[in-house]
Amino acid sequence: MITLQHFLIIGISLFSIGLTTVIIKKNAILVLLGIELMLNGANVNLIGFSTNDPQIQGQIFSLFVIVVAAAEAVVALAIVVRVYQYFNTSNVDEPKELKG
Amino acid sequence: MEYASQLNNQLQNTIALLSGYWPEFIIVIGLVVTLIIDLIFFNKEKNSNWWIGFVNLVFLILAFTKQVDVYSYFSNLGEFMKLVLLFAGVLFIVFSLTQTHQTKKAGEYYIIFNGLLIGALLIAKSTNLLVIYLGIEMMSISAYVLSAFSFNKNSAEASLKYLLFGAVSSAFMLFGMSLLYGFTQTLNINDFELLHTVKVIGDLPIKLAVFMTMFGFLFKIAATPMHIWSPDVYEATPTFVVAAFSVIPKLAVFVLLFNIADKFLVFPEVELLLQFTAILSLTIGNFAALWQKNAKRMLAYSSIAHTGFLLIAFFANMQSFVFYGLVYLIMNFAVFGLVKVVEQKFSITDIEQYIGLGKKIPLIGVLFVVALISLTGLPPTAGFTAKILVFSGIWEKYLTNHNPVYLSLFVFGLFNTVVSLFYYLKIPYFMFIKKSNEVILNEHKSSTVLTYLIGSLVFVLILCFFLPNSLMDMIYSINFAQ
């Protein structure tokens, strides 16, 4: 029997793992992976909560989130390619042109 | 048979309701038409840049006139601010049209800007978590792309930073929204009964959810703990895009804060967080701006400080917020336009290089002085009137409920107005007063139309100081009751 608690535990674990990845990884691609995990943690939450909702708004919301996350990933990867062309690296802490 | 007529009625109702969405529809149509024109004429005609911008402008003006109708029907804060946002959009495109020969990839430039505008309009209108999320994401994904539009090393770096910070903050916001949905079982903010649910699950989880949602909103208005992206982005992004960035997302999210205030600010902690953010934004924005050498970077910190002022106006009353927002829009567009003129004429953006420019281009210098005085909030400009309204509003709030937080908002606001004088007047100081050793700068042609446009904006700023009534009448036509 899968209860709401199971959903919430998975959701918060995914979110925390994602946040940890964002904080400790230097490579931009891995940071993006972390962000994707955070979004999916929220998705699991939404779906879990919608079990009590006759209108299943949460599940619809999560479908939208998946599409938005894909759009965001497209833009993000394009920008990472740009950065790689200019700086020859995809680590987030190496470009240091802007300061003040 | 009965069912069919019922369905018919429902459909008629829905269509009648949709008439409020005409401005958005027109912008979407404009976006698609621009896309097609770009596909057909791309690289074939030399003037295609100009045509694309012009077609887009026509659609935006259409949307603006339609929005006037919508506003006269609903006349609430959201519709009025949508009018303001569309005005900012029109200004942005008119500004960009004066630079068509310089705009790279004009088709994408206008299309993506339209995306940003639609996102902002959705945010200003909606009280549904799903639509708010979609609006914010639409606005921010367009903003990530636009911030890369200088096509150089700096702007690649800035857009990467913006994207990573922005994506993390919107993930936080989404998680908060998912929790709010779980607690209330609805996505519609008007149906929220947060205080009611406190009894069932305790108040800590609810406060956590509200805080996480607020985190995403505050990131978009560049309030202080979440402001680190903005100086880098402002420095590297094309100047007109920066003018749009500093106005459109900010005002849209502020309207959202007004829309959700009565549900989210029920907890004193959330209110305190916002007030603390206001004070921090003011102080850090103003003091960091003192050390800046680049004009655009300095204006970035100044716009962080203005977020603080807008937050004070948010706590004072709606009228002062609307007035401040309008004036902020006009003066920000004027000042960024002037930075662009100088950037184009002499290809400089460092303040120290502005030395002696007052003699070479006196008109630009005078416009600069008036616009910066208005940003500081001194007479005879509309910036002064706006600040007076905000401060008197917050003082009245203090007198009615004697909350020391309002007093500290008042004091910090006044104090920071004085601090801001030092860095704003740095530009006129270098332009007019400081003696220079005749530095020779390469002079290029700049658009005279742009100068006249900025001149008329500055004229409006002075006019609103002497005749604030016309603007006030417009603002009092808004129905603030709801």
JSON list of C-alpha atoms in Angstrom, two decimals, chain B residues 93-204:
[
{"chain": "B", "resi": 93, "resn": "ILE", "atom": "CA", "xyz": [10.35, 48.43, -29.18]},
{"chain": "B", "resi": 94, "resn": "VAL", "atom": "CA", "xyz": [10.40, 52.11, -30.18]},
{"chain": "B", "resi": 95, "resn": "PHE", "atom": "CA", "xyz": [13.83, 52.44, -28.55]},
{"chain": "B", "resi": 96, "resn": "SER", "atom": "CA", "xyz": [15.06, 49.31, -30.33]},
{"chain": "B", "resi": 97, "resn": "LEU", "atom": "CA", "xyz": [13.73, 50.58, -33.67]},
{"chain": "B", "resi": 98, "resn": "THR", "atom": "CA", "xyz": [16.13, 53.52, -33.51]},
{"chain": "B", "resi": 99, "resn": "GLN", "atom": "CA", "xyz": [19.01, 51.02, -33.46]},
{"chain": "B", "resi": 100, "resn": "THR", "atom": "CA", "xyz": [17.93, 48.62, -36.18]},
{"chain": "B", "resi": 101, "resn": "HIS", "atom": "CA", "xyz": [21.26, 48.57, -37.95]},
{"chain": "B", "resi": 102, "resn": "GLN", "atom": "CA", "xyz": [22.90, 47.36, -34.74]},
{"chain": "B", "resi": 103, "resn": "THR", "atom": "CA", "xyz": [20.37, 44.82, -33.56]},
{"chain": "B", "resi": 104, "resn": "LYS", "atom": "CA", "xyz": [21.69, 41.34, -34.15]},
{"chain": "B", "resi": 105, "resn": "LYS", "atom": "CA", "xyz": [19.22, 38.58, -35.05]},
{"chain": "B", "resi": 106, "resn": "ALA", "atom": "CA", "xyz": [16.33, 41.06, -34.90]},
{"chain": "B", "resi": 107, "resn": "GLY", "atom": "CA", "xyz": [13.65, 38.43, -35.51]},
{"chain": "B", "resi": 108, "resn": "GLU", "atom": "CA", "xyz": [14.53, 36.43, -32.41]},
{"chain": "B", "resi": 109, "resn": "TYR", "atom": "CA", "xyz": [15.10, 39.62, -30.44]},
{"chain": "B", "resi": 110, "resn": "TYR", "atom": "CA", "xyz": [11.53, 40.85, -30.88]},
{"chain": "B", "resi": 111, "resn": "ILE", "atom": "CA", "xyz": [9.93, 37.41, -30.65]},
{"chain": "B", "resi": 112, "resn": "ILE", "atom": "CA", "xyz": [11.63, 36.56, -27.38]},
{"chain": "B", "resi": 113, "resn": "PHE", "atom": "CA", "xyz": [10.78, 39.97, -25.99]},
{"chain": "B", "resi": 114, "resn": "ASN", "atom": "CA", "xyz": [7.13, 39.30, -26.79]},
{"chain": "B", "resi": 115, "resn": "GLY", "atom": "CA", "xyz": [7.44, 36.06, -24.82]},
{"chain": "B", "resi": 116, "resn": "LEU", "atom": "CA", "xyz": [8.71, 38.03, -21.84]},
{"chain": "B", "resi": 117, "resn": "LEU", "atom": "CA", "xyz": [5.83, 40.48, -22.13]},
{"chain": "B", "resi": 118, "resn": "ILE", "atom": "CA", "xyz": [3.16, 37.75, -22.30]},
{"chain": "B", "resi": 119, "resn": "GLY", "atom": "CA", "xyz": [4.64, 36.13, -19.20]},
{"chain": "B", "resi": 120, "resn": "ALA", "atom": "CA", "xyz": [4.53, 39.43, -17.35]},
{"chain": "B", "resi": 121, "resn": "LEU", "atom": "CA", "xyz": [0.92, 40.09, -18.38]},
{"chain": "B", "resi": 122, "resn": "LEU", "atom": "CA", "xyz": [-0.14, 36.62, -17.19]},
{"chain": "B", "resi": 123, "resn": "ILE", "atom": "CA", "xyz": [1.51, 37.16, -13.82]},
{"chain": "B", "resi": 124, "resn": "ALA", "atom": "CA", "xyz": [-0.15, 40.55, -13.35]},
{"chain": "B", "resi": 125, "resn": "LYS", "atom": "CA", "xyz": [-3.57, 39.08, -14.02]},
{"chain": "B", "resi": 126, "resn": "SER", "atom": "CA", "xyz": [-3.63, 35.67, -12.41]},
{"chain": "B", "resi": 127, "resn": "THR", "atom": "CA", "xyz": [-4.32, 34.27, -8.98]},
{"chain": "B", "resi": 128, "resn": "ASN", "atom": "CA", "xyz": [-3.92, 30.64, -9.99]},
{"chain": "B", "resi": 129, "resn": "LEU", "atom": "CA", "xyz": [-0.70, 28.92, -8.96]},
{"chain": "B", "resi": 130, "resn": "LEU", "atom": "CA", "xyz": [-0.36, 27.08, -12.29]},
{"chain": "B", "resi": 131, "resn": "VAL", "atom": "CA", "xyz": [-0.73, 30.24, -14.36]},
{"chain": "B", "resi": 132, "resn": "ILE", "atom": "CA", "xyz": [1.59, 32.15, -12.04]},
{"chain": "B", "resi": 133, "resn": "TYR", "atom": "CA", "xyz": [4.23, 29.43, -12.43]},
{"chain": "B", "resi": 134, "resn": "LEU", "atom": "CA", "xyz": [3.84, 29.37, -16.22]},
{"chain": "B", "resi": 135, "resn": "GLY", "atom": "CA", "xyz": [3.99, 33.17, -16.40]},
{"chain": "B", "resi": 136, "resn": "ILE", "atom": "CA", "xyz": [7.10, 33.38, -14.27]},
{"chain": "B", "resi": 137, "resn": "GLU", "atom": "CA", "xyz": [8.83, 30.63, -16.25]},
{"chain": "B", "resi": 138, "resn": "MET", "atom": "CA", "xyz": [7.84, 32.20, -19.57]},
{"chain": "B", "resi": 139, "resn": "MET", "atom": "CA", "xyz": [9.22, 35.52, -18.40]},
{"chain": "B", "resi": 140, "resn": "SER", "atom": "CA", "xyz": [12.42, 34.09, -17.03]},
{"chain": "B", "resi": 141, "resn": "ILE", "atom": "CA", "xyz": [13.25, 31.71, -19.88]},
{"chain": "B", "resi": 142, "resn": "SER", "atom": "CA", "xyz": [12.84, 34.63, -22.30]},
{"chain": "B", "resi": 143, "resn": "ALA", "atom": "CA", "xyz": [15.00, 36.73, -20.00]},
{"chain": "B", "resi": 144, "resn": "TYR", "atom": "CA", "xyz": [17.78, 34.11, -19.98]},
{"chain": "B", "resi": 145, "resn": "VAL", "atom": "CA", "xyz": [17.88, 34.16, -23.76]},
{"chain": "B", "resi": 146, "resn": "LEU", "atom": "CA", "xyz": [17.71, 37.97, -24.01]},
{"chain": "B", "resi": 147, "resn": "SER", "atom": "CA", "xyz": [20.57, 38.35, -21.55]},
{"chain": "B", "resi": 148, "resn": "ALA", "atom": "CA", "xyz": [22.81, 36.46, -23.99]},
{"chain": "B", "resi": 149, "resn": "PHE", "atom": "CA", "xyz": [22.01, 38.88, -26.82]},
{"chain": "B", "resi": 150, "resn": "SER", "atom": "CA", "xyz": [25.28, 40.84, -26.76]},
{"chain": "B", "resi": 151, "resn": "PHE", "atom": "CA", "xyz": [26.94, 37.73, -28.25]},
{"chain": "B", "resi": 152, "resn": "ASN", "atom": "CA", "xyz": [30.23, 38.17, -26.45]},
{"chain": "B", "resi": 153, "resn": "LYS", "atom": "CA", "xyz": [32.21, 36.59, -23.65]},
{"chain": "B", "resi": 154, "resn": "ASN", "atom": "CA", "xyz": [30.67, 38.67, -20.87]},
{"chain": "B", "resi": 155, "resn": "SER", "atom": "CA", "xyz": [27.10, 38.10, -21.87]},
{"chain": "B", "resi": 156, "resn": "ALA", "atom": "CA", "xyz": [27.63, 34.32, -22.15]},
{"chain": "B", "resi": 157, "resn": "GLU", "atom": "CA", "xyz": [28.94, 34.31, -18.59]},
{"chain": "B", "resi": 158, "resn": "ALA", "atom": "CA", "xyz": [26.16, 36.56, -17.32]},
{"chain": "B", "resi": 159, "resn": "SER", "atom": "CA", "xyz": [23.41, 34.51, -18.91]},
{"chain": "B", "resi": 160, "resn": "LEU", "atom": "CA", "xyz": [24.86, 31.29, -17.46]},
{"chain": "B", "resi": 161, "resn": "LYS", "atom": "CA", "xyz": [24.86, 32.78, -13.97]},
{"chain": "B", "resi": 162, "resn": "TYR", "atom": "CA", "xyz": [21.36, 34.21, -14.42]},
{"chain": "B", "resi": 163, "resn": "LEU", "atom": "CA", "xyz": [20.05, 30.88, -15.67]},
{"chain": "B", "resi": 164, "resn": "LEU", "atom": "CA", "xyz": [21.52, 28.77, -12.87]},
{"chain": "B", "resi": 165, "resn": "PHE", "atom": "CA", "xyz": [20.36, 31.11, -10.07]},
{"chain": "B", "resi": 166, "resn": "GLY", "atom": "CA", "xyz": [16.99, 31.59, -11.74]},
{"chain": "B", "resi": 167, "resn": "ALA", "atom": "CA", "xyz": [16.36, 27.89, -12.27]},
{"chain": "B", "resi": 168, "resn": "VAL", "atom": "CA", "xyz": [17.24, 27.03, -8.66]},
{"chain": "B", "resi": 169, "resn": "SER", "atom": "CA", "xyz": [14.98, 29.79, -7.34]},
{"chain": "B", "resi": 170, "resn": "SER", "atom": "CA", "xyz": [12.09, 28.70, -9.50]},
{"chain": "B", "resi": 171, "resn": "ALA", "atom": "CA", "xyz": [12.60, 25.09, -8.34]},
{"chain": "B", "resi": 172, "resn": "PHE", "atom": "CA", "xyz": [12.28, 26.34, -4.77]},
{"chain": "B", "resi": 173, "resn": "MET", "atom": "CA", "xyz": [9.17, 28.27, -5.72]},
{"chain": "B", "resi": 174, "resn": "LEU", "atom": "CA", "xyz": [7.67, 25.22, -7.39]},
{"chain": "B", "resi": 175, "resn": "PHE", "atom": "CA", "xyz": [8.32, 23.06, -4.34]},
{"chain": "B", "resi": 176, "resn": "GLY", "atom": "CA", "xyz": [6.66, 25.66, -2.15]},
{"chain": "B", "resi": 177, "resn": "MET", "atom": "CA", "xyz": [3.70, 25.76, -4.51]},
{"chain": "B", "resi": 178, "resn": "SER", "atom": "CA", "xyz": [3.39, 21.96, -4.44]},
{"chain": "B", "resi": 179, "resn": "LEU", "atom": "CA", "xyz": [3.24, 22.07, -0.64]},
{"chain": "B", "resi": 180, "resn": "LEU", "atom": "CA", "xyz": [0.65, 24.86, -0.73]},
{"chain": "B", "resi": 181, "resn": "TYR", "atom": "CA", "xyz": [-1.41, 22.77, -3.11]},
{"chain": "B", "resi": 182, "resn": "GLY", "atom": "CA", "xyz": [-1.16, 19.81, -0.76]},
{"chain": "B", "resi": 183, "resn": "PHE", "atom": "CA", "xyz": [-2.29, 21.82, 2.26]},
{"chain": "B", "resi": 184, "resn": "THR", "atom": "CA", "xyz": [-5.19, 23.58, 0.58]},
{"chain": "B", "resi": 185, "resn": "GLN", "atom": "CA", "xyz": [-6.15, 21.08, -2.16]},
{"chain": "B", "resi": 186, "resn": "THR", "atom": "CA", "xyz": [-6.63, 23.89, -4.63]},
{"chain": "B", "resi": 187, "resn": "LEU", "atom": "CA", "xyz": [-4.47, 25.87, -7.03]},
{"chain": "B", "resi": 188, "resn": "ASN", "atom": "CA", "xyz": [-6.66, 28.95, -6.84]},
{"chain": "B", "resi": 189, "resn": "ILE", "atom": "CA", "xyz": [-5.22, 31.43, -4.36]},
{"chain": "B", "resi": 190, "resn": "ASN", "atom": "CA", "xyz": [-8.59, 33.04, -3.73]},
{"chain": "B", "resi": 191, "resn": "ASP", "atom": "CA", "xyz": [-9.83, 29.72, -2.30]},
{"chain": "B", "resi": 192, "resn": "PHE", "atom": "CA", "xyz": [-6.88, 29.39, 0.07]},
{"chain": "B", "resi": 193, "resn": "GLU", "atom": "CA", "xyz": [-7.66, 29.10, 3.71]},
{"chain": "B", "resi": 194, "resn": "LEU", "atom": "CA", "xyz": [-4.20, 28.86, 5.14]},
{"chain": "B", "resi": 195, "resn": "LEU", "atom": "CA", "xyz": [-5.15, 29.92, 8.66]},
{"chain": "B", "resi": 196, "resn": "HIS", "atom": "CA", "xyz": [-7.83, 27.26, 8.67]},
{"chain": "B", "resi": 197, "resn": "THR", "atom": "CA", "xyz": [-5.35, 24.51, 7.81]},
{"chain": "B", "resi": 198, "resn": "VAL", "atom": "CA", "xyz": [-2.98, 25.65, 10.55]},
{"chain": "B", "resi": 199, "resn": "LYS", "atom": "CA", "xyz": [-5.20, 23.87, 13.07]},
{"chain": "B", "resi": 200, "resn": "VAL", "atom": "CA", "xyz": [-4.83, 20.56, 11.25]},
{"chain": "B", "resi": 201, "resn": "ILE", "atom": "CA", "xyz": [-1.10, 20.39, 10.50]},
{"chain": "B", "resi": 202, "resn": "GLY", "atom": "CA", "xyz": [0.52, 23.09, 12.63]},
{"chain": "B", "resi": 203, "resn": "ASP", "atom": "CA", "xyz": [1.91, 26.34, 11.30]},
{"chain": "B", "resi": 204, "resn": "LEU", "atom": "CA", "xyz": [5.55, 25.45, 10.62]}
]
